[in-house]
Tab-separated table of C-alpha atoms in Angstrom:
chain	number	residue	atom	x	y	z
A	1	MET	CA	115.693	91.196	89.206
A	2	PRO	CA	116.176	87.440	89.780
A	3	HIS	CA	119.535	85.946	88.815
A	4	ASN	CA	117.758	83.178	86.900
A	5	ARG	CA	117.820	84.700	83.396
A	6	CYS	CA	114.873	82.714	82.122
A	7	ALA	CA	113.926	85.562	79.769
A	8	GLU	CA	116.879	84.581	77.604
A	9	ARG	CA	115.205	81.292	76.691
A	10	THR	CA	111.477	81.928	77.168
A	11	GLY	CA	109.118	82.454	74.238
A	12	LEU	CA	106.802	85.462	74.292
A	13	SER	CA	103.326	86.081	72.880
A	14	VAL	CA	102.588	89.796	72.375
A	15	VAL	CA	98.876	90.547	72.046
A	16	VAL	CA	98.208	93.827	70.215
A	17	PRO	CA	94.548	94.879	69.892
A	18	SER	CA	94.150	97.211	66.927
A	19	ALA	CA	91.223	99.228	65.626
A	20	SER	CA	92.139	101.683	62.892
A	21	ARG	CA	95.896	102.030	63.165
A	22	GLY	CA	96.709	100.757	59.687
A	23	PRO	CA	99.034	103.644	58.722
A	24	THR	CA	101.210	103.229	61.820
A	25	LEU	CA	100.740	99.649	63.016
A	26	HIS	CA	103.608	98.430	60.837
A	27	VAL	CA	105.937	100.800	62.703
A	28	LEU	CA	105.191	98.969	65.931
A	29	LEU	CA	105.523	95.565	64.267
A	30	ILE	CA	108.941	96.457	62.831
A	31	ALA	CA	110.220	97.650	66.189
A	32	LEU	CA	108.887	94.597	68.031
A	33	LEU	CA	110.269	92.080	65.537
A	34	GLN	CA	113.743	93.496	66.074
A	35	GLN	CA	113.591	93.005	69.841
A	36	VAL	CA	115.621	90.106	71.222
A	37	ALA	CA	112.566	88.780	73.083
A	38	LEU	CA	110.722	88.309	69.774
A	39	ARG	CA	113.571	86.347	68.213
A	40	LYS	CA	113.173	83.392	70.562
A	41	PRO	CA	111.789	80.213	68.996
A	42	GLY	CA	108.012	80.334	69.032
A	43	SER	CA	107.725	84.016	69.961
A	44	GLU	CA	104.874	85.734	68.161
A	45	ILE	CA	102.872	88.927	67.752
A	46	ILE	CA	99.110	88.411	67.749
A	47	VAL	CA	97.375	91.373	66.122
A	48	SER	CA	93.769	91.346	67.257
A	49	HIS	CA	91.806	93.318	64.654
A	50	ALA	CA	88.926	94.879	66.557
A	51	THR	CA	87.272	96.736	63.656
A	52	PHE	CA	86.672	96.108	59.977
A	53	ASP	CA	88.967	99.037	59.136
A	54	SER	CA	91.802	97.297	60.933
A	55	LEU	CA	90.924	93.877	59.546
A	56	ASN	CA	90.943	95.207	55.988
A	57	GLU	CA	94.499	96.449	56.540
A	58	ALA	CA	95.778	93.013	57.654
A	59	PRO	CA	96.948	91.889	54.165
A	60	ASN	CA	99.050	95.051	53.872
A	61	MET	CA	100.951	94.629	57.135
A	62	SER	CA	103.623	92.149	56.086
A	63	PRO	CA	104.490	93.974	52.837
A	64	ARG	CA	104.822	97.252	54.751
A	65	VAL	CA	107.048	95.627	57.337
A	66	LEU	CA	109.274	93.965	54.741
A	67	ALA	CA	109.535	97.163	52.703
A	68	ALA	CA	111.282	98.867	55.611
A	69	CYS	CA	112.896	95.843	57.275
A	70	ALA	CA	113.912	93.038	54.961
A	71	SER	CA	115.352	91.026	57.856
A	72	CYS	CA	112.110	91.047	59.891
A	73	ASP	CA	110.461	87.629	60.235
A	74	VAL	CA	106.847	88.400	59.345
A	75	ARG	CA	105.939	84.748	59.925
A	76	ARG	CA	105.807	85.659	63.609
A	77	ILE	CA	102.809	87.946	62.974
A	78	VAL	CA	99.414	86.321	63.544
A	79	HIS	CA	96.255	88.155	62.480
A	80	VAL	CA	92.997	87.486	64.336
A	81	ASP	CA	89.509	88.685	63.390
A	82	SER	CA	88.112	90.054	66.684
A	83	VAL	CA	85.397	92.354	65.367
A	84	ARG	CA	82.458	90.483	66.904
A	85	ILE	CA	84.036	89.849	70.291
A	86	ASN	CA	85.195	93.466	70.436
A	87	ASP	CA	81.613	94.575	69.890
A	88	ALA	CA	80.656	92.503	72.925
A	89	LEU	CA	83.542	93.167	75.295
A	90	GLY	CA	85.462	96.230	74.128
A	91	CYS	CA	89.109	96.162	75.126
A	92	ALA	CA	88.505	93.189	77.428
A	93	HIS	CA	88.465	91.071	74.274
A	94	ARG	CA	92.274	91.037	74.384
A	95	TYR	CA	92.245	88.474	77.189
A	96	VAL	CA	89.957	86.140	75.255
A	97	VAL	CA	92.123	86.418	72.152
A	98	ALA	CA	95.236	85.673	74.212
A	99	SER	CA	93.573	82.659	75.799
A	100	LYS	CA	92.544	81.220	72.430
A	101	HIS	CA	95.556	82.023	70.278
A	102	ALA	CA	98.713	82.527	72.349
A	103	ARG	CA	101.171	79.634	72.197
A	104	ASN	CA	103.588	80.786	74.902
A	105	ASN	CA	103.370	80.857	78.679
A	106	VAL	CA	104.463	84.507	78.929
A	107	LEU	CA	102.021	87.064	77.526
A	108	LEU	CA	102.453	90.768	76.913
A	109	HIS	CA	99.306	92.832	76.459
A	110	LEU	CA	100.317	95.918	74.492
A	111	ASP	CA	98.369	98.834	73.085
A	112	ASP	CA	99.069	99.356	69.403
A	113	ASP	CA	100.599	102.812	69.813
A	114	LEU	CA	103.033	101.979	72.621
A	115	LEU	CA	106.495	100.495	72.219
A	116	PRO	CA	108.352	99.145	75.281
A	117	LYS	CA	112.076	99.728	75.100
A	118	ALA	CA	114.374	96.711	75.174
A	119	ALA	CA	115.239	96.888	78.887
A	120	LEU	CA	111.583	97.106	79.876
A	121	LEU	CA	110.565	94.275	77.569
A	122	GLN	CA	113.269	92.104	79.063
A	123	ALA	CA	112.137	92.979	82.598
A	124	LEU	CA	108.500	92.254	81.779
A	125	VAL	CA	109.326	88.786	80.473
A	126	GLN	CA	111.831	88.031	83.227
A	127	SER	CA	109.402	89.015	85.987
A	128	VAL	CA	106.855	86.449	84.790
A	129	CYS	CA	109.068	83.508	83.905
A	130	ALA	CA	111.037	83.791	87.176
A	131	GLU	CA	107.929	83.502	89.356
A	132	PRO	CA	107.923	80.521	91.743
A	133	GLY	CA	105.790	77.782	90.206
A	134	PHE	CA	105.780	79.221	86.672
A	135	PRO	CA	104.144	78.184	84.395
A	136	GLU	CA	101.636	75.907	86.171
A	137	TYR	CA	101.907	77.370	89.706
A	138	ALA	CA	99.694	75.418	92.138
A	139	ARG	CA	99.794	72.265	90.016
A	140	THR	CA	103.590	72.086	90.131
A	141	SER	CA	104.284	73.662	93.520
A	142	ARG	CA	105.827	71.410	96.148
A	143	PRO	CA	104.689	71.376	99.793
A	144	ASN	CA	106.490	74.072	101.739
A	145	PRO	CA	106.111	74.278	105.548
A	146	PHE	CA	107.024	77.967	105.417
A	147	ARG	CA	104.341	78.863	102.871
A	148	SER	CA	100.734	78.591	103.980
A	149	ALA	CA	99.203	80.080	100.822
A	150	PRO	CA	99.413	78.484	97.359
A	151	LEU	CA	101.711	79.998	94.777
A	152	ARG	CA	99.975	82.713	92.792
A	153	PRO	CA	101.055	84.454	89.576
A	154	ARG	CA	101.361	88.230	89.470
A	155	PHE	CA	101.224	90.613	86.549
A	156	TYR	CA	103.566	93.474	85.737
A	157	GLY	CA	103.435	96.929	84.175
A	158	THR	CA	104.750	100.457	84.414
A	159	THR	CA	101.862	102.633	85.534
A	160	PRO	CA	100.217	102.220	88.968
A	161	ARG	CA	96.882	103.788	89.910
A	162	LEU	CA	94.853	103.923	93.097
A	163	CYS	CA	91.444	102.311	92.617
A	164	SER	CA	89.203	101.494	95.579
A	165	LYS	CA	85.873	102.305	97.198
A	166	ASP	CA	87.366	105.776	97.659
A	167	GLY	CA	87.615	106.356	93.903
A	168	TYR	CA	90.304	106.584	91.234
A	169	ARG	CA	93.495	108.583	91.653
A	170	PHE	CA	96.990	109.013	90.362
A	171	TYR	CA	99.882	111.138	91.481
A	172	SER	CA	100.700	114.358	89.655
A	173	ARG	CA	104.132	115.789	88.921
A	174	ARG	CA	104.171	117.907	92.046
A	175	TYR	CA	104.947	114.782	94.104
A	176	THR	CA	108.571	113.818	94.583
A	177	LEU	CA	110.147	110.528	93.592
A	178	SER	CA	110.503	109.497	97.225
A	179	GLN	CA	106.805	110.079	97.818
A	180	ARG	CA	105.948	108.041	94.743
A	181	GLY	CA	108.185	105.226	95.887
A	182	LYS	CA	106.630	105.250	99.349
A	183	TRP	CA	103.152	105.211	97.847
A	184	VAL	CA	103.942	102.258	95.606
A	185	LEU	CA	105.360	100.326	98.551
A	186	GLN	CA	102.552	101.024	101.005
A	187	LYS	CA	99.320	101.335	99.001
A	188	PRO	CA	97.416	98.472	97.338
A	189	TYR	CA	97.362	99.723	93.771
A	190	TYR	CA	96.209	98.716	90.316
A	191	VAL	CA	98.450	98.603	87.223
A	192	LEU	CA	97.320	99.806	83.807
A	193	THR	CA	97.265	97.009	81.242
A	194	ASN	CA	98.218	99.073	78.190
A	195	VAL	CA	101.684	97.554	78.738
A	196	ALA	CA	101.403	94.501	80.988
A	197	SER	CA	103.014	91.070	81.159
A	198	MET	CA	101.479	88.016	82.794
A	199	SER	CA	101.418	84.259	82.610
A	200	ARG	CA	99.023	82.475	80.299
A	201	ALA	CA	97.662	80.772	83.433
A	202	LEU	CA	96.565	84.061	85.025
A	203	ASN	CA	95.066	85.295	81.754
A	204	ALA	CA	93.061	82.043	81.456
A	205	GLU	CA	91.752	82.378	85.005
A	206	PHE	CA	90.341	85.813	84.186
A	207	VAL	CA	88.704	84.596	80.979
A	208	ALA	CA	87.023	81.812	82.960
A	209	VAL	CA	85.156	84.341	85.142
A	210	LEU	CA	84.793	87.161	82.606
A	211	ASN	CA	81.300	86.333	81.378
A	212	GLN	CA	79.837	85.815	84.826
A	213	SER	CA	81.471	88.738	86.620
A	214	TYR	CA	82.426	91.531	84.211
A	215	ALA	CA	81.156	91.027	80.652
A	216	SER	CA	77.857	92.825	81.316
A	217	LEU	CA	79.698	95.959	82.394
A	218	MET	CA	81.987	95.815	79.374
A	219	ARG	CA	78.982	95.638	77.047
A	220	VAL	CA	77.413	98.697	78.659
A	221	THR	CA	80.583	100.816	78.792
A	222	GLY	CA	81.985	99.748	75.430
A	223	GLY	CA	85.034	98.405	77.246
A	224	GLU	CA	85.717	101.406	79.485
A	225	GLY	CA	87.353	100.059	82.632
A	226	CYS	CA	88.624	96.774	81.152
A	227	ASP	CA	91.930	97.278	82.966
A	228	LEU	CA	90.134	98.000	86.229
A	229	VAL	CA	88.062	94.816	86.174
A	230	PHE	CA	91.137	92.721	85.377
A	231	ASN	CA	92.945	94.222	88.368
A	232	HIS	CA	89.888	93.656	90.549
A	233	PHE	CA	89.797	89.997	89.563
A	234	ALA	CA	93.549	89.555	90.060
A	235	ARG	CA	93.603	91.037	93.542
A	236	GLY	CA	90.548	89.040	94.545
A	237	ALA	CA	92.256	85.853	93.350
A	238	GLY	CA	95.393	86.607	95.354
A	239	SER	CA	97.481	87.846	92.424
A	240	THR	CA	99.320	91.112	92.960
A	241	PRO	CA	99.481	93.861	90.316
A	242	THR	CA	103.128	94.919	90.292
A	243	ALA	CA	104.581	98.140	88.916
A	244	LEU	CA	108.220	97.521	87.994
A	245	ARG	CA	110.227	99.876	90.185
A	246	GLY	CA	112.954	100.450	87.621
A	247	HIS	CA	110.408	101.571	85.026
A	248	LEU	CA	107.887	103.625	86.971
A	249	HIS	CA	108.869	106.716	85.043
A	250	THR	CA	107.377	105.561	81.802
A	251	ARG	CA	110.209	106.816	79.636
A	252	SER	CA	110.634	103.080	79.167
A	253	VAL	CA	107.638	103.242	76.823
A	254	GLU	CA	107.700	105.172	73.570
A	255	ASN	CA	104.440	106.443	72.100
A	256	ILE	CA	104.900	105.917	68.383
A	257	ARG	CA	101.841	107.984	67.477
A	258	ARG	CA	101.712	111.734	67.873
A	259	PRO	CA	99.585	114.619	66.642
A	260	LYS	CA	100.472	115.495	63.064
A	261	HIS	CA	103.057	118.146	63.898
A	262	LEU	CA	105.042	115.683	66.055
A	263	GLN	CA	104.300	112.404	64.360
A	264	ALA	CA	106.848	112.394	61.540
A	265	ALA	CA	109.874	112.837	63.793
A	266	ALA	CA	108.686	110.204	66.287
A	267	GLU	CA	108.037	107.612	63.615
A	268	ALA	CA	111.276	108.368	61.802
A	269	ARG	CA	113.068	107.361	65.002
A	270	ALA	CA	110.949	104.222	65.308
A	271	LEU	CA	111.723	103.292	61.697
A	272	ALA	CA	115.490	103.730	62.102
A	273	VAL	CA	116.334	100.104	61.366
A	274	ASN	CA	119.225	98.232	59.725
A	275	PRO	CA	119.132	97.465	56.897
A	276	VAL	CA	116.649	100.029	55.559
A	277	ASP	CA	115.957	101.667	52.224
A	278	SER	CA	115.967	105.404	52.906
A	279	GLY	CA	113.558	106.115	50.061
A	280	ILE	CA	111.001	103.610	51.366
A	281	GLN	CA	111.471	104.897	54.903
A	282	SER	CA	110.857	108.478	53.781
A	283	LYS	CA	107.655	107.492	52.012
A	284	ALA	CA	106.430	105.469	54.999
A	285	THR	CA	107.194	108.304	57.400
A	286	ALA	CA	105.450	110.841	55.179
A	287	ALA	CA	102.368	108.631	54.952
A	288	THR	CA	102.116	108.081	58.688
A	289	ALA	CA	102.728	111.758	59.392
A	290	THR	CA	99.472	112.618	57.631
A	291	SER	CA	97.387	109.837	59.142
A	292	LYS	CA	94.359	110.667	61.227
A	293	PHE	CA	94.882	111.212	64.940
A	294	TYR	CA	92.609	108.870	66.877
A	295	GLY	CA	91.472	109.660	70.396
A	296	GLY	CA	90.874	107.093	73.127
A	297	TYR	CA	88.634	106.595	76.112
A	298	GLU	CA	90.441	109.385	77.915
A	299	GLY	CA	89.232	111.859	75.291
A	300	GLY	CA	85.590	111.013	75.906
A	301	LYS	CA	83.137	112.780	78.133
A	302	ASP	CA	83.321	111.706	81.788
A	303	HIS	CA	86.272	109.369	81.246
A	304	TYR	CA	87.833	110.003	84.646
A	305	PRO	CA	84.570	110.388	86.609
A	306	ARG	CA	83.386	107.092	85.116
A	307	ARG	CA	86.590	105.372	86.156
A	308	TRP	CA	86.095	106.860	89.622
A	309	GLN	CA	82.573	105.453	89.701
A	310	ILE	CA	83.670	102.002	88.497
A	311	CYS	CA	86.403	101.889	91.146
A	312	THR	CA	83.992	102.735	93.959
A	313	CYS	CA	81.705	99.924	92.798
A	314	LEU	CA	84.524	97.393	92.469
A	315	GLY	CA	85.794	98.484	95.867
A	316	ARG	CA	82.473	97.429	97.379
A	317	GLY	CA	82.912	93.956	95.907
A	318	THR	CA	80.149	94.183	93.311
A	319	VAL	CA	80.266	92.025	90.162
A	320	GLY	CA	77.832	90.924	87.469
A	321	GLU	CA	74.563	92.785	87.048
A	322	THR	CA	74.980	94.433	90.453
A	323	LEU	CA	78.197	95.986	89.181
A	324	VAL	CA	76.437	97.235	86.048
A	325	GLY	CA	73.713	98.903	88.102
A	326	CYS	CA	76.234	100.542	90.408
A	327	ALA	CA	78.627	101.691	87.685
A	328	THR	CA	75.908	103.165	85.455
A	329	ASP	CA	73.852	104.890	88.144
A	330	LYS	CA	73.296	108.510	87.074
A	331	ALA	CA	73.343	109.856	90.615
A	332	GLY	CA	76.553	107.927	91.215
A	333	LEU	CA	78.134	109.455	88.122
A	334	LYS	CA	77.167	112.942	89.239
A	335	TRP	CA	78.742	112.244	92.617
A	336	ALA	CA	81.866	110.882	90.884
A	337	ARG	CA	82.126	114.025	88.762
A	338	GLY	CA	82.198	116.137	91.869
A	339	ASN	CA	84.801	113.971	93.545
A	340	TRP	CA	87.027	113.852	90.477
A	341	SER	CA	86.788	117.619	90.063
A	342	ALA	CA	87.791	118.092	93.693
A	343	PHE	CA	90.746	115.748	93.248
A	344	ALA	CA	91.783	117.426	89.999
A	345	ALA	CA	91.645	120.842	91.676
A	346	SER	CA	93.824	119.650	94.545
A	347	ALA	CA	96.558	118.296	92.241
A	348	ASP	CA	98.370	119.605	89.204
A	349	LEU	CA	96.207	117.873	86.615
A	350	SER	CA	96.907	120.130	83.671
A	351	ILE	CA	98.676	116.963	82.556
A	352	VAL	CA	95.296	115.413	81.774
A	353	LYS	CA	94.515	117.951	79.043
A	354	LEU	CA	98.020	117.603	77.631
A	355	THR	CA	97.691	113.847	77.527
A	356	GLN	CA	94.294	113.972	75.860
A	357	ARG	CA	95.789	116.035	73.052
A	358	ASN	CA	98.980	114.083	72.558
A	359	THR	CA	98.251	110.449	73.378
A	360	GLY	CA	95.502	107.922	73.266
A	361	GLY	CA	94.357	104.526	72.223
A	362	MET	CA	91.440	103.687	70.029
A	363	GLY	CA	88.065	105.304	70.432
A	364	ARG	CA	84.837	103.529	71.224
A	365	ALA	CA	84.345	102.517	67.620
A	366	GLY	CA	87.377	100.352	68.276
A	367	TYR	CA	88.347	98.522	71.411
A	368	GLY	CA	89.046	101.786	73.199
A	369	SER	CA	92.464	101.300	74.770
A	370	ARG	CA	93.637	104.052	77.040
A	371	ALA	CA	96.887	105.918	76.935
A	372	GLU	CA	96.570	107.219	80.455
A	373	PRO	CA	98.660	110.053	81.833
A	374	GLY	CA	102.110	108.624	82.211
A	375	SER	CA	102.233	106.664	78.969
A	376	ARG	CA	104.408	109.333	77.334
A	377	GLY	CA	106.904	109.693	80.153
A	378	LEU	CA	104.918	112.534	81.741
A	379	HIS	CA	105.632	111.206	85.217
A	380	ALA	CA	101.996	111.100	86.305
A	381	LEU	CA	101.995	108.357	88.889
């Protein structure tokens, strides 16, 4: 980590796409508002309401937060109506919302059921603000005889994946830490954007090419693969997806939503704030414990084969309508199913079924965020 502790003085914009997480969204907001990074002047949480169900819950968010955390500054919460753009782009709408509404130069894209712990949040902010050239990069970089290429922003997360013309893969638990570390060092990888920090400049660059290069695919897939196309753009533009080495084991991220039999205990921990009214907390925990469990993309049919297929198409350099044709080809999907099945059989992927039961983002009626294997600390790199 750089010695320049810019994170201590840098404002942060957290972009949280939300579909139908009304009963538990306030839990995330409470936890975020108590983080040091969100107490900086100008720091904000942008809740992007991707469905009418979520939008209708917006007026209730601040009262729920204040009921459990009187000291929380709800003025930092910004609500955005994203229903129409979500219909068009699925989870890729988060980048457009960030580009239009974020006021800070450091952005954190965050799924609405995932809570980064304090050390990770600090590292995510620090990694961006300490980049050479931040926040304008090429426009503020000085000539350097030892640097032939212009300064480029990176983006940062916790969960790397292999995505190329050879398909989509991740490492199962049977691999050792040393093998994981070697893989991360030697393989060009993608980083999931369910928890990802980046500069506003990089986010804006992606939005500028989104319609021409990737929007058609997002419309067809309902947003499936929005993290893959962002990574594809970033690598093509010379920006490196970076998995933070100290947080590869995603215990640094808490999933605040569980199936009903686990949910109450998890949310009671998330609501353990000072000061707090125990009676209000008990009622809030009881309410969220009975809320509906929403699945995500990963619970849908052909989730992993489709990601395999999209990766093979992106790996060939296809964009626009050519990408749509490649990524939706029925013969290609059948081929991807076979390849994914072979990969799953060769690795210990019982984790996939476990993850589909216990984690997830919003389904296709919403923006469809993934909670991929690894988002619950399951060590699936």
